[in-house]
CSV table of C-alpha atoms and ligand atoms in Angstrom, one decimal:
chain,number,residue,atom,x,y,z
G,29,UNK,CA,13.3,17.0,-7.0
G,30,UNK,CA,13.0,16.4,-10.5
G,31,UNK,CA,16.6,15.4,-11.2
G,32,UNK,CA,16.6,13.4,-7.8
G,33,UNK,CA,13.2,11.3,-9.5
G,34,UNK,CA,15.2,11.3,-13.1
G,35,UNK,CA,18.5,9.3,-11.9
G,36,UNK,CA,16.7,7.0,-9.3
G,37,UNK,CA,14.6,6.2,-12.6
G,38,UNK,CA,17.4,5.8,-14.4
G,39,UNK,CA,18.8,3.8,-12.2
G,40,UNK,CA,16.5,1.3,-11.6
G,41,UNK,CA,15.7,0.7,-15.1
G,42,UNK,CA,19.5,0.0,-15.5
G,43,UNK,CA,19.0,-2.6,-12.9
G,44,UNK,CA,15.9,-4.4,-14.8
G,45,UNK,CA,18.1,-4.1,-17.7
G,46,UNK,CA,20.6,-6.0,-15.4
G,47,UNK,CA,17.8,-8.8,-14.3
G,48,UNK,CA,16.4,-9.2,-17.5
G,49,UNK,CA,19.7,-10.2,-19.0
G,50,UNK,CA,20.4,-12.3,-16.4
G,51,UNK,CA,16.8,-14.3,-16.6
G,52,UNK,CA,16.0,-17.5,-18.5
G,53,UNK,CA,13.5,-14.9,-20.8
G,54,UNK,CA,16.1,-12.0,-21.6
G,55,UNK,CA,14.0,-11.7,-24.5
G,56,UNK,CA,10.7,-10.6,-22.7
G,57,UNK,CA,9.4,-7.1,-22.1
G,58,UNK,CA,9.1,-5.8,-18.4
G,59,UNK,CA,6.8,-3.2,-17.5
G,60,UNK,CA,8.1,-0.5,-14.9
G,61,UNK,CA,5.2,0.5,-12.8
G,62,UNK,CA,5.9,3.3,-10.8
G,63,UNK,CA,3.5,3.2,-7.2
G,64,UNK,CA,2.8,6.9,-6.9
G,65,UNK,CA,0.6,6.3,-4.2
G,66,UNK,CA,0.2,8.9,-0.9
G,67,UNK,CA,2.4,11.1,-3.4
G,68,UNK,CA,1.2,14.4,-4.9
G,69,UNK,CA,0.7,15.5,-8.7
G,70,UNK,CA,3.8,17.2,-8.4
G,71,UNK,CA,6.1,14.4,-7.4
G,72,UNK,CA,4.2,12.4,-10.6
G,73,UNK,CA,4.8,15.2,-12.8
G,74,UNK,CA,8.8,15.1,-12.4
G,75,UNK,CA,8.7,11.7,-13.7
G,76,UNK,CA,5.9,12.0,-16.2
G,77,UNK,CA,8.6,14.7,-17.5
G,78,UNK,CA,11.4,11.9,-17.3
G,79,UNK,CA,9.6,10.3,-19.8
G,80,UNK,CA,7.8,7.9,-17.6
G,81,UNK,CA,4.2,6.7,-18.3
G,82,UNK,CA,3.0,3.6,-16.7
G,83,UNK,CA,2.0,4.4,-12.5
G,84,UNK,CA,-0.2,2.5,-10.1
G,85,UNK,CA,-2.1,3.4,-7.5
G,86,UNK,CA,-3.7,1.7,-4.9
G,87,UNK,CA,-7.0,3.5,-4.2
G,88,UNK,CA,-9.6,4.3,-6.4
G,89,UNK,CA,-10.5,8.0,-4.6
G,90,UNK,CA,-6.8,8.9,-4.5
G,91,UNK,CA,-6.7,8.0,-7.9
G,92,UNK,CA,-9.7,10.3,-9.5
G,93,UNK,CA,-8.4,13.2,-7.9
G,94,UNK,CA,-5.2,13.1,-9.1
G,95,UNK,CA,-4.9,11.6,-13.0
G,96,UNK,CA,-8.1,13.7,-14.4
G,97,UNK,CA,-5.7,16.3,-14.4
G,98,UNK,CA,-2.6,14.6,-15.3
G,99,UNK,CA,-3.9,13.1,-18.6
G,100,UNK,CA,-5.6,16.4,-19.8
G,101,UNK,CA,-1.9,17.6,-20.0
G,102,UNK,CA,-0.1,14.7,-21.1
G,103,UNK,CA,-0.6,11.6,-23.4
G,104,UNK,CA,0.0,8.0,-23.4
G,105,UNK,CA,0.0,7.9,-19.8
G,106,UNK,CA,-1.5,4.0,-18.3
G,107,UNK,CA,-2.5,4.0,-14.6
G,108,UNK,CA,-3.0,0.4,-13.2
G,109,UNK,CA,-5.0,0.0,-10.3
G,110,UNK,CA,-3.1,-2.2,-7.1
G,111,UNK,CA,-4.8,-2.3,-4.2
G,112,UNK,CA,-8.0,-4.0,-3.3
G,113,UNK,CA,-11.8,-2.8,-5.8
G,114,UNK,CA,-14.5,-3.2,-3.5
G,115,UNK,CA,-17.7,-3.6,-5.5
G,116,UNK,CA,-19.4,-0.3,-4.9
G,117,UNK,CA,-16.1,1.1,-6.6
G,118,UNK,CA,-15.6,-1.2,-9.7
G,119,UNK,CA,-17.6,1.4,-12.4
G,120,UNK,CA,-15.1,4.2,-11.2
G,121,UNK,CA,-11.9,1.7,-11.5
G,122,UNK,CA,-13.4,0.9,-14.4
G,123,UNK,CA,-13.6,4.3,-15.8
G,124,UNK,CA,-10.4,5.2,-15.0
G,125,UNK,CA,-8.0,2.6,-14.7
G,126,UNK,CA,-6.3,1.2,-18.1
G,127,UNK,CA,-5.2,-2.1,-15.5
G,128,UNK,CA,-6.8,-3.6,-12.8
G,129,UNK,CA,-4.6,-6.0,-11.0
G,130,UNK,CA,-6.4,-7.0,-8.3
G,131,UNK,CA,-9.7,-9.1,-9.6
G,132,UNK,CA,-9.6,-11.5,-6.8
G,133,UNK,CA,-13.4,-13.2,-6.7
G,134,UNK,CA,-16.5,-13.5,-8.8
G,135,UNK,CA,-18.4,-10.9,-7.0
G,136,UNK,CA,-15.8,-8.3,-8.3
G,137,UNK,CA,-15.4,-9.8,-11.9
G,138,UNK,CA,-18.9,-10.0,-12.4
G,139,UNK,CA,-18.9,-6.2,-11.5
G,140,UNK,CA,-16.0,-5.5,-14.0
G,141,UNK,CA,-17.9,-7.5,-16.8
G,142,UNK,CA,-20.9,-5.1,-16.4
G,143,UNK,CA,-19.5,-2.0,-15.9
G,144,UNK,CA,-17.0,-2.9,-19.1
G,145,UNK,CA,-20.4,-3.4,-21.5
G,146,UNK,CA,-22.0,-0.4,-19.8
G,147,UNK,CA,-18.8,1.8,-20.5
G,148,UNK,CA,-17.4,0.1,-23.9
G,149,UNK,CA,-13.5,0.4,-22.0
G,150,UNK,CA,-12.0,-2.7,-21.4
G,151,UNK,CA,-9.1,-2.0,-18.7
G,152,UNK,CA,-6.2,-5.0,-18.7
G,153,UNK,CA,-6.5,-7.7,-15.9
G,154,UNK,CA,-5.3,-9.4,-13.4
G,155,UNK,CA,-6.1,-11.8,-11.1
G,156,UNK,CA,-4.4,-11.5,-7.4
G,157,UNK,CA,-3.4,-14.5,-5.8
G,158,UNK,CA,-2.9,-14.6,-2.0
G,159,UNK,CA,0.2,-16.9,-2.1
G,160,UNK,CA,0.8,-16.6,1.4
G,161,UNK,CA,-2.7,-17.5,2.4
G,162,UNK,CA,-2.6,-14.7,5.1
G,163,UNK,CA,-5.8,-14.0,6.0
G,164,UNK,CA,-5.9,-10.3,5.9
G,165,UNK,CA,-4.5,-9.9,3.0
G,166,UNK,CA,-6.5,-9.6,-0.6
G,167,UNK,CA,-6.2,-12.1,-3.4
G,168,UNK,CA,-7.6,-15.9,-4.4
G,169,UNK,CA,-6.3,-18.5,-2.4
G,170,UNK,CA,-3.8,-20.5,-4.8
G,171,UNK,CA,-6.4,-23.5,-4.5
G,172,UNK,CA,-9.3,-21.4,-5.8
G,173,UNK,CA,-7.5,-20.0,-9.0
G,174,UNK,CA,-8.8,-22.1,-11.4
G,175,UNK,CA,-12.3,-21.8,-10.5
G,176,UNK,CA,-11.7,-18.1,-10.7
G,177,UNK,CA,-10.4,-18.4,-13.8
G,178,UNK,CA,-13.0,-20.1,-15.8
G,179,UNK,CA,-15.4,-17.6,-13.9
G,180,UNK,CA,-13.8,-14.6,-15.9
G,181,UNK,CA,-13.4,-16.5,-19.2
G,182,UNK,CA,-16.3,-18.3,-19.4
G,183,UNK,CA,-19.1,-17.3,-17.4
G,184,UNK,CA,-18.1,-13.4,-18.0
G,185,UNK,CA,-16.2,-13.2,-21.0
G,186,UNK,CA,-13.1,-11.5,-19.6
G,187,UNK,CA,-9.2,-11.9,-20.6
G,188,UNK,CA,-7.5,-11.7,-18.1
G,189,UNK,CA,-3.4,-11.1,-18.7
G,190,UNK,CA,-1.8,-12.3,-15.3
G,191,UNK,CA,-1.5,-12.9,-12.2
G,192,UNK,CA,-0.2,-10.7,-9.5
G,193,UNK,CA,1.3,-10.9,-5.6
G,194,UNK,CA,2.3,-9.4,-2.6
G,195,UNK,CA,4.4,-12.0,-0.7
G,196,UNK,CA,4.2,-11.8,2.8
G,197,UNK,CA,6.9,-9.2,4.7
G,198,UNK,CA,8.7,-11.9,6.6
G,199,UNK,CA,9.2,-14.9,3.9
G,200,UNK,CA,11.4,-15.3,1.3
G,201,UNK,CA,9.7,-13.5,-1.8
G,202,UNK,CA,11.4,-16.1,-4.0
G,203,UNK,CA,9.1,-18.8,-3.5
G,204,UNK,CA,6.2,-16.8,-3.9
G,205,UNK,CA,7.3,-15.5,-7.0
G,206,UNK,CA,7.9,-19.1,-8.3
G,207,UNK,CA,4.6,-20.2,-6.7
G,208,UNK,CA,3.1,-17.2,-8.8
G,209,UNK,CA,5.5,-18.0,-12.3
G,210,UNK,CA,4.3,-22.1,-11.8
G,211,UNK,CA,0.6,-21.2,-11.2
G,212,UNK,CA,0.8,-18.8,-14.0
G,213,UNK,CA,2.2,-21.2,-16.7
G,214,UNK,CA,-0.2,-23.8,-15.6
G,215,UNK,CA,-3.1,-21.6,-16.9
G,216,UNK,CA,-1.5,-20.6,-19.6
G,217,UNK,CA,-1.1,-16.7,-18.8
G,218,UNK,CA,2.0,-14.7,-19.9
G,219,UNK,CA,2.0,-11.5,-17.3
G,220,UNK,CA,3.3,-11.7,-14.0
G,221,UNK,CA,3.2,-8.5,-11.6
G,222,UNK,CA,5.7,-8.9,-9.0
G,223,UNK,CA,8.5,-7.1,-7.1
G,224,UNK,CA,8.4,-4.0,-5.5
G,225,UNK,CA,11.2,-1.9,-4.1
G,226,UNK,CA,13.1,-4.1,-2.3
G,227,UNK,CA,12.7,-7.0,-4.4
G,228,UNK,CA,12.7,-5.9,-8.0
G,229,UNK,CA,15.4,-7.3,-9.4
G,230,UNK,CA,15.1,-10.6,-8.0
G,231,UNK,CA,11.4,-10.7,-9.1
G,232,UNK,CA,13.0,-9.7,-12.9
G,233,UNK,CA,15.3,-13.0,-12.7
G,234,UNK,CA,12.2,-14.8,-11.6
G,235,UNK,CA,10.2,-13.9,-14.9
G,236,UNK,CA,8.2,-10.9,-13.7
G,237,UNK,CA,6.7,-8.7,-16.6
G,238,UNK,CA,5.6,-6.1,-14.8
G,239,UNK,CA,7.3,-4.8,-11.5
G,240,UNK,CA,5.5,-2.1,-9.2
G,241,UNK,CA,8.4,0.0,-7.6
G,242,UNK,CA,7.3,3.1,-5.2
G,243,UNK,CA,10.0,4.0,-2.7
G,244,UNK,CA,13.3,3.4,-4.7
G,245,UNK,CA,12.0,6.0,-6.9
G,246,UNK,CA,10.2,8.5,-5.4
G,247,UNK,CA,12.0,8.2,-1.8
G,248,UNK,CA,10.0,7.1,1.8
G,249,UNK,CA,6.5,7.9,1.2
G,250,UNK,CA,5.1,11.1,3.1
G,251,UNK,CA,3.3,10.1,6.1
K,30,LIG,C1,2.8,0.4,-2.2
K,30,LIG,C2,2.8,-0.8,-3.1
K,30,LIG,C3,3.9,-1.1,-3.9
K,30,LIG,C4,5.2,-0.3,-3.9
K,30,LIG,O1,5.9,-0.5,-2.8
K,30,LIG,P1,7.4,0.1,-2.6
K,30,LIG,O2,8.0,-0.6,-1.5
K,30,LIG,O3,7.2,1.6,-2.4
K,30,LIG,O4,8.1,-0.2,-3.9
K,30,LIG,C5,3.8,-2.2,-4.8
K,30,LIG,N1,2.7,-3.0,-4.8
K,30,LIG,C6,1.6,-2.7,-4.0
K,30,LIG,C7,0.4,-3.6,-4.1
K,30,LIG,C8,1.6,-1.6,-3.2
K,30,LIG,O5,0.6,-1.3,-2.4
């Protein structure tokens, strides 16, 4: 398993390399954050011993079981949290996450600016924007970004580093990623999380900073 994890990481980071290179901001750094949700220590641990530190997870529970352990055995590791905080879980997130990407309304940002004074950590984050406007799906409407936004400065203090989003399954991921690059710039934030397995690269060319790949690493996820 390990050597199957090591050359699909390879592999993939060759082909950010490739995007990178081939964006209007080659000079730029992109984060590679590996989803090891659903997937056991073990599967984390090959690539923790590839040399691979930066993961994401998208539930809070799922999370505090399994990096407790990780990170009493190995350093510099940075979990981000991806999938949707609801309020009764923000002092956890917050106690355990080193990013939150998925600050999506005041409710949940005036919850992270407490539990931040209360716990002295101050976790990176992100604001997800529901580009597709699909109902079931988490994030601030496009529209209501730049109240949001002066929320979490203002009112509560909070940098926030990006934006993130999930484009919806059956559209072109393109224009969500330049909806996300345009709405970005306009408010003056660098980080962009987008791309995921299928989608990477493209995302890279688009101006992504930070990509979230699960499958093309670590295989189809166990059921
Ligand atoms: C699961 C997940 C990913 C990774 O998806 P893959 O298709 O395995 O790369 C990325 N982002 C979010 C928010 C996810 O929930």
């Amino acid at each position: 398993m390990t050597k199957e994890i090591e050359s699909s990481l390879a592999e993939v980071n060759q082909k950010i390399r490739g995007a990178l290179a081939r964006s209007d901001t080659p000079d730029r750094a992109v984060n590679l954050v590996l989803v090891s949700k659903v997937f056991p220590a073990a599967t984390v641990e090959a690539a923790i011993r590839a040399g691979h530190r930066r993961f994401g997870e998208n539930r809070v529970q799922e999370a505090q079981e399994k990096w407790p352990p990780l990170r009493e055995k190995y350093d510099g590791l940075h979990v981000s949290l991806i999938g949707p905080l609801q309020s009764n879980k923000v002092r956890d997130a917050v106690a355990l996450f080193d990013c939150i990407q998925t600050v999506d309304r005041k409710k949940i940002a005036r919850r992270i600016a407490m539990a931040m004074q209360e716990s002295g950590r101050s976790p990176e984050l992100f604001i997800q924007v529901n580009t597709g406007g699909e109902a079931q799906k988490a994030g601030v409407l496009p529209g209501d970004l730049p109240g949001l936004l002066d929320y979490c400065r203002r009112d509560q203090g909070l940098a926030i580093a990006g934006l993130m989003c999930i484009p919806p399954v059956d559209e072109e991921a393109s224009l969500h990623f330049a909806l996300l690059r345009k709405l970005a710039r306009e408010a003056g934030l660098e980080r962009l999380s987008m791309g995921m397995s299928s989608d990477y690269e493209l995302a890279v060319e688009m101006g992504a900073t930070d990509v979230r790949v699960g499958r093309a690493v670590f295989g189809p996820r166990p059921s």
